[in-house]
PDB file of C-alpha atoms and ligand atoms in Angstrom:
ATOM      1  CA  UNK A 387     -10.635 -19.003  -4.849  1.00 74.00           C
ATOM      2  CA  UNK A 388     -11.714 -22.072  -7.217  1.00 84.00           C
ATOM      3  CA  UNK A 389      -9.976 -21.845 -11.099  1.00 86.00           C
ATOM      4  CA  UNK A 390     -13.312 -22.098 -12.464  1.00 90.00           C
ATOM      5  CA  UNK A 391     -14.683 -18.650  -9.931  1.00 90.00           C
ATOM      6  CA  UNK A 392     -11.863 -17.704 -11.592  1.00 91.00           C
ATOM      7  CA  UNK A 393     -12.513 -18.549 -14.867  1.00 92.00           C
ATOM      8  CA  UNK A 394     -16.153 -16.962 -14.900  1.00 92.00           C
ATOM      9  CA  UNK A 395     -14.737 -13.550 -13.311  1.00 90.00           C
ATOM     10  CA  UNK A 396     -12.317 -13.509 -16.367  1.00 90.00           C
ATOM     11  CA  UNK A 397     -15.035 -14.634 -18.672  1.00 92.00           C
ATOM     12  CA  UNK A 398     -17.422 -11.332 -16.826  1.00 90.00           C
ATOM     13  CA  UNK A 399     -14.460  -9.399 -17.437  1.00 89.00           C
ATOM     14  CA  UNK A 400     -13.626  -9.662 -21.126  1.00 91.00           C
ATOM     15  CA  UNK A 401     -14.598  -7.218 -23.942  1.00 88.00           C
ATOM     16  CA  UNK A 402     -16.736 -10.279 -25.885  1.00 90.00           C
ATOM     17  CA  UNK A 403     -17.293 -12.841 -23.384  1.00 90.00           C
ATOM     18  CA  UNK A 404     -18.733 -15.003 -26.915  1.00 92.00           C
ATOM     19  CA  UNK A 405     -15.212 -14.896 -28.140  1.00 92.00           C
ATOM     20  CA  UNK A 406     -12.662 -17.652 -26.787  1.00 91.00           C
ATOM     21  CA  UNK A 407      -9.731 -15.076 -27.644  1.00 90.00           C
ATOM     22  CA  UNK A 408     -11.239 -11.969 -25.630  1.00 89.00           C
ATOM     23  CA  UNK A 409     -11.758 -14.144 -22.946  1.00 91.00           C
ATOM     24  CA  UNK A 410      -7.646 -15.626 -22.765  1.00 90.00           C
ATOM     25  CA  UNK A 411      -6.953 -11.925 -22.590  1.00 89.00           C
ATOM     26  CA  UNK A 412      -8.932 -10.872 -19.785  1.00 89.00           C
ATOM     27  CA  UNK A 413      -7.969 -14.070 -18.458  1.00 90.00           C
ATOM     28  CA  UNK A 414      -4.652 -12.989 -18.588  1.00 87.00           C
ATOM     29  CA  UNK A 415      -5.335  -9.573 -17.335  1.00 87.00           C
ATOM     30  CA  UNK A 416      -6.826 -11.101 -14.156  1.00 89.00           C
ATOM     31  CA  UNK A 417      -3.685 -13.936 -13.575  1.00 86.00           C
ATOM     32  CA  UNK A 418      -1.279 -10.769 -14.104  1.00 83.00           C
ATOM     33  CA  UNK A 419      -4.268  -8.852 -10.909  1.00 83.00           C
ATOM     34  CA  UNK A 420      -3.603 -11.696  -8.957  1.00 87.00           C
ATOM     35  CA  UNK A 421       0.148 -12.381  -9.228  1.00 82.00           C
ATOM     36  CA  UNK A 422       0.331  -8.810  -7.921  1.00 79.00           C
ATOM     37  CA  UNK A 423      -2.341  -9.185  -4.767  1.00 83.00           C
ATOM     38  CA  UNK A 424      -0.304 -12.715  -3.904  1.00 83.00           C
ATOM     39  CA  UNK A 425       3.069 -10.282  -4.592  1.00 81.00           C
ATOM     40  CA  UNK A 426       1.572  -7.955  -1.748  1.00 83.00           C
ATOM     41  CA  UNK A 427       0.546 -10.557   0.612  1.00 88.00           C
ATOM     42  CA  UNK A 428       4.099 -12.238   0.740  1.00 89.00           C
ATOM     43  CA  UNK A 429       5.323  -8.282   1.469  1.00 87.00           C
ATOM     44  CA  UNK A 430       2.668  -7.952   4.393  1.00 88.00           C
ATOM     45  CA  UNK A 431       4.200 -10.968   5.754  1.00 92.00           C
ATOM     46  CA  UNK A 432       7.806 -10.537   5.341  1.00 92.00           C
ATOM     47  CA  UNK A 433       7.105  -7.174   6.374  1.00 89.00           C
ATOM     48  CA  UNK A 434       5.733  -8.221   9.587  1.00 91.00           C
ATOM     49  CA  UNK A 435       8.207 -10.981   9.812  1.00 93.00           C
ATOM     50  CA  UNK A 436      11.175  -8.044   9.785  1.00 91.00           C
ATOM     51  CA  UNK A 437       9.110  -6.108  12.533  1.00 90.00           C
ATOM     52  CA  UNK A 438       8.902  -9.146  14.904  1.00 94.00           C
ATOM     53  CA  UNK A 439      12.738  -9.743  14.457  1.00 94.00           C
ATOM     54  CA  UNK A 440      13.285 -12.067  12.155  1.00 95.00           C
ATOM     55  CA  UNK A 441      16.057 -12.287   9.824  1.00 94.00           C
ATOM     56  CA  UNK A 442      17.223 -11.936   5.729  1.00 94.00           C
ATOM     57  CA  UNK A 443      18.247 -15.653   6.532  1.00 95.00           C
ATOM     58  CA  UNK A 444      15.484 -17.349   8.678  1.00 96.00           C
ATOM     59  CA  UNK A 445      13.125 -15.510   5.891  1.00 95.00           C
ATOM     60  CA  UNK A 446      14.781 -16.316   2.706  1.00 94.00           C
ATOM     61  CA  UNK A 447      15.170 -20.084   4.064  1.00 96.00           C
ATOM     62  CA  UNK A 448      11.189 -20.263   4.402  1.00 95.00           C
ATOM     63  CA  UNK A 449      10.988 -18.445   0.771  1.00 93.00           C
ATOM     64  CA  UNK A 450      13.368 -20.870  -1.046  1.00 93.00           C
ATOM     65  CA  UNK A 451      15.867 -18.169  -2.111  1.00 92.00           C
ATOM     66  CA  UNK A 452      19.018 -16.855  -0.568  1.00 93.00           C
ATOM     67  CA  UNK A 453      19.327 -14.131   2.194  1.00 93.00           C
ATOM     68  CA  UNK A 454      20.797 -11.803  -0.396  1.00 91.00           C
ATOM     69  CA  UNK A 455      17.431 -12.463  -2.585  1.00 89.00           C
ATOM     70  CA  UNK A 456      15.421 -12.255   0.132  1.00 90.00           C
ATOM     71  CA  UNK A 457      17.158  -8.774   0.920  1.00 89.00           C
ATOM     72  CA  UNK A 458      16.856  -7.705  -2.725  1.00 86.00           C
ATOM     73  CA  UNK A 459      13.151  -8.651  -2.809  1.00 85.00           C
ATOM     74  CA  UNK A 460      11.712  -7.221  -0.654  1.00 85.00           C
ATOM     75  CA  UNK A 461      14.068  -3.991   0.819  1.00 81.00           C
ATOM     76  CA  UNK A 462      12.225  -1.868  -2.344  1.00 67.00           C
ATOM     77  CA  UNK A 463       8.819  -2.156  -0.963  1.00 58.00           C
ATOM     78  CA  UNK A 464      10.234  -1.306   2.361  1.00 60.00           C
ATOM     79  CA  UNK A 465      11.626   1.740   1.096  1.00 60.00           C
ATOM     80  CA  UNK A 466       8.650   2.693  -1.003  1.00 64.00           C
ATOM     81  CA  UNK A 467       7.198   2.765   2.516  1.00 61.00           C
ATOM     82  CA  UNK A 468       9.405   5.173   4.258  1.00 62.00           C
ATOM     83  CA  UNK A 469       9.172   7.033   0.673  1.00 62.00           C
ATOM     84  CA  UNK A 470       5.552   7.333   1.994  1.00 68.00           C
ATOM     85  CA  UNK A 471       6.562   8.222   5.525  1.00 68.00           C
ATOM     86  CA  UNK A 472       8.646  10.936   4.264  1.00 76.00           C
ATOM     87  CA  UNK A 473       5.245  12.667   2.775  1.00 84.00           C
ATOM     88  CA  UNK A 474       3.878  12.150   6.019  1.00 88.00           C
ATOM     89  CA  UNK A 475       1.416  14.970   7.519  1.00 90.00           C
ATOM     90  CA  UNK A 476       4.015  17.512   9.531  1.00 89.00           C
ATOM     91  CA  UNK A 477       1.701  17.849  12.654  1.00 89.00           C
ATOM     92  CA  UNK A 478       0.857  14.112  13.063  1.00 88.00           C
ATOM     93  CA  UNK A 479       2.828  12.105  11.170  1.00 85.00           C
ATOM     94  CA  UNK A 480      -0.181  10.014   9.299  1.00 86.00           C
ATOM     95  CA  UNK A 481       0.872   8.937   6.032  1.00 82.00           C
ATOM     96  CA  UNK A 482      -1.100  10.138   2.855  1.00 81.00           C
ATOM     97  CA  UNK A 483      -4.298   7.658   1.973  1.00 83.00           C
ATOM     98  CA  UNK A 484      -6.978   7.866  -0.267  1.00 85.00           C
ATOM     99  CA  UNK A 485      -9.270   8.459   2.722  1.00 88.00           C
ATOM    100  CA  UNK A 486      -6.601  11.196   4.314  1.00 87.00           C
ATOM    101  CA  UNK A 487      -6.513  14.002   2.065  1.00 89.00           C
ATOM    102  CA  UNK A 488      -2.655  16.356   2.404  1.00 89.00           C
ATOM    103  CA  UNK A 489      -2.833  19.783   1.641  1.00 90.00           C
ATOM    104  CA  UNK A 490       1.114  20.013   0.856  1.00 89.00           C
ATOM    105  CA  UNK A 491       2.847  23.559   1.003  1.00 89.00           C
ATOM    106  CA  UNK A 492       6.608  24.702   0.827  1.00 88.00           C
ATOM    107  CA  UNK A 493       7.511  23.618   4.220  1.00 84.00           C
ATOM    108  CA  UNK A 494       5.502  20.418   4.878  1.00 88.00           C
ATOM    109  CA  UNK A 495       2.014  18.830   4.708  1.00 91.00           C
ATOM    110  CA  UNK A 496      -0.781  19.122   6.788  1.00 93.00           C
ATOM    111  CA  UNK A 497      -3.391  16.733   6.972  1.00 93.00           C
ATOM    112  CA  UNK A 498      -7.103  16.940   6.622  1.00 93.00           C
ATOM    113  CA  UNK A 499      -7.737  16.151  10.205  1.00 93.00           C
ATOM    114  CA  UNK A 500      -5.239  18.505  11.283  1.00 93.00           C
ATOM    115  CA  UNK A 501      -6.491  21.278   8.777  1.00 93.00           C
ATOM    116  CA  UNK A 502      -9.858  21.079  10.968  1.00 93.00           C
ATOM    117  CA  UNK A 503      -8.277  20.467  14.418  1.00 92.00           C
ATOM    118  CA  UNK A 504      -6.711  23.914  13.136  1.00 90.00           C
ATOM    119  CA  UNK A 505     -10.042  25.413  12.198  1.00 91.00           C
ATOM    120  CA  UNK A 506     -11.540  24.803  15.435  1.00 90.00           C
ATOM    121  CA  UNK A 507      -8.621  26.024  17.912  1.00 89.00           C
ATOM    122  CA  UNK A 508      -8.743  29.661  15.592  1.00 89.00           C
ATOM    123  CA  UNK A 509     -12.451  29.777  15.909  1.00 88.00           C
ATOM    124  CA  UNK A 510     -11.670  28.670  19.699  1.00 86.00           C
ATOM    125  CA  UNK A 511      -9.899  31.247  20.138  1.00 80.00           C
ATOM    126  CA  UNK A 512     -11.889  34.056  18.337  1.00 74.00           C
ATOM    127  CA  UNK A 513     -14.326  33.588  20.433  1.00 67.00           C
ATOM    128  CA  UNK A 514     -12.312  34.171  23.279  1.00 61.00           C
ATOM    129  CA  UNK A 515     -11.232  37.776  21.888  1.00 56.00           C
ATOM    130  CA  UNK A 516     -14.384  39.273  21.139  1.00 53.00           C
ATOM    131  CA  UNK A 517     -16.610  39.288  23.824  1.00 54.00           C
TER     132      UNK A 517
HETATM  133 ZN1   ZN B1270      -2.140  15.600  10.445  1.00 81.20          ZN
END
């Protein structure tokens, strides 16, 4: 995206896009957006990078830094993710999402999908019972 796009979202953005000041803050507001979505990207691709093999080494030589840094950097995303995995649904495994919706109880977490996959094999068998 061009600095000046840029520059006009920020300007959109601000409280009083007539005021210079209000404008460097939302400006700033959408640099600090964007540093994080870049942030993110670099994960996806590191992340993938790990999956296909690659090492700490080959990926901290292509990211400037050391393989300690490298390791440092990016392990705590990683284990955000298996944080994530670890609230799993108990039945099949898909992580939580805003589009999945986990009804969690003392045992586990079951997941929207599975809640009606659930609701159909009762009713399923219901009807097989009363004749
Ligand atoms: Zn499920």
């Amino acid at each position: 995206m061009e600095s000046s796009e840029l520059f006009t979202e920020a300007k959109a953005r601000s409280a009083d896009p007539a005021d210079p000041l209000a404008v460097v803050t939302a400006a700033t507001l959408l640099g600090q957006e964007l540093i994080r979505d870049a942030d993110r990207l670099v994960d996806l691709a590191v992340h993938e990078a790990r999956e296909a093999g690659a090492s700490w080494t080959a990926i901290g030589e292509r990211l400037g830094i050391s393989k300690q840094a490298a390791r440092r950097r990016f392990m705590q995303p990683f284990a955000t993710r298996r944080i994530r995995r670890d609230q799993a649904c108990s039945f099949c495994r898909k992580p939580p999402s805003p589009r999945l919706k986990m009804v969690h109880g003392e045992a586990g977490r079951i997941c929207a999908e599975c809640v009606a996959l659930a609701g159909e094999i009762v009713s399923r068998s219901k009807d097989v019972k009363s004749p």
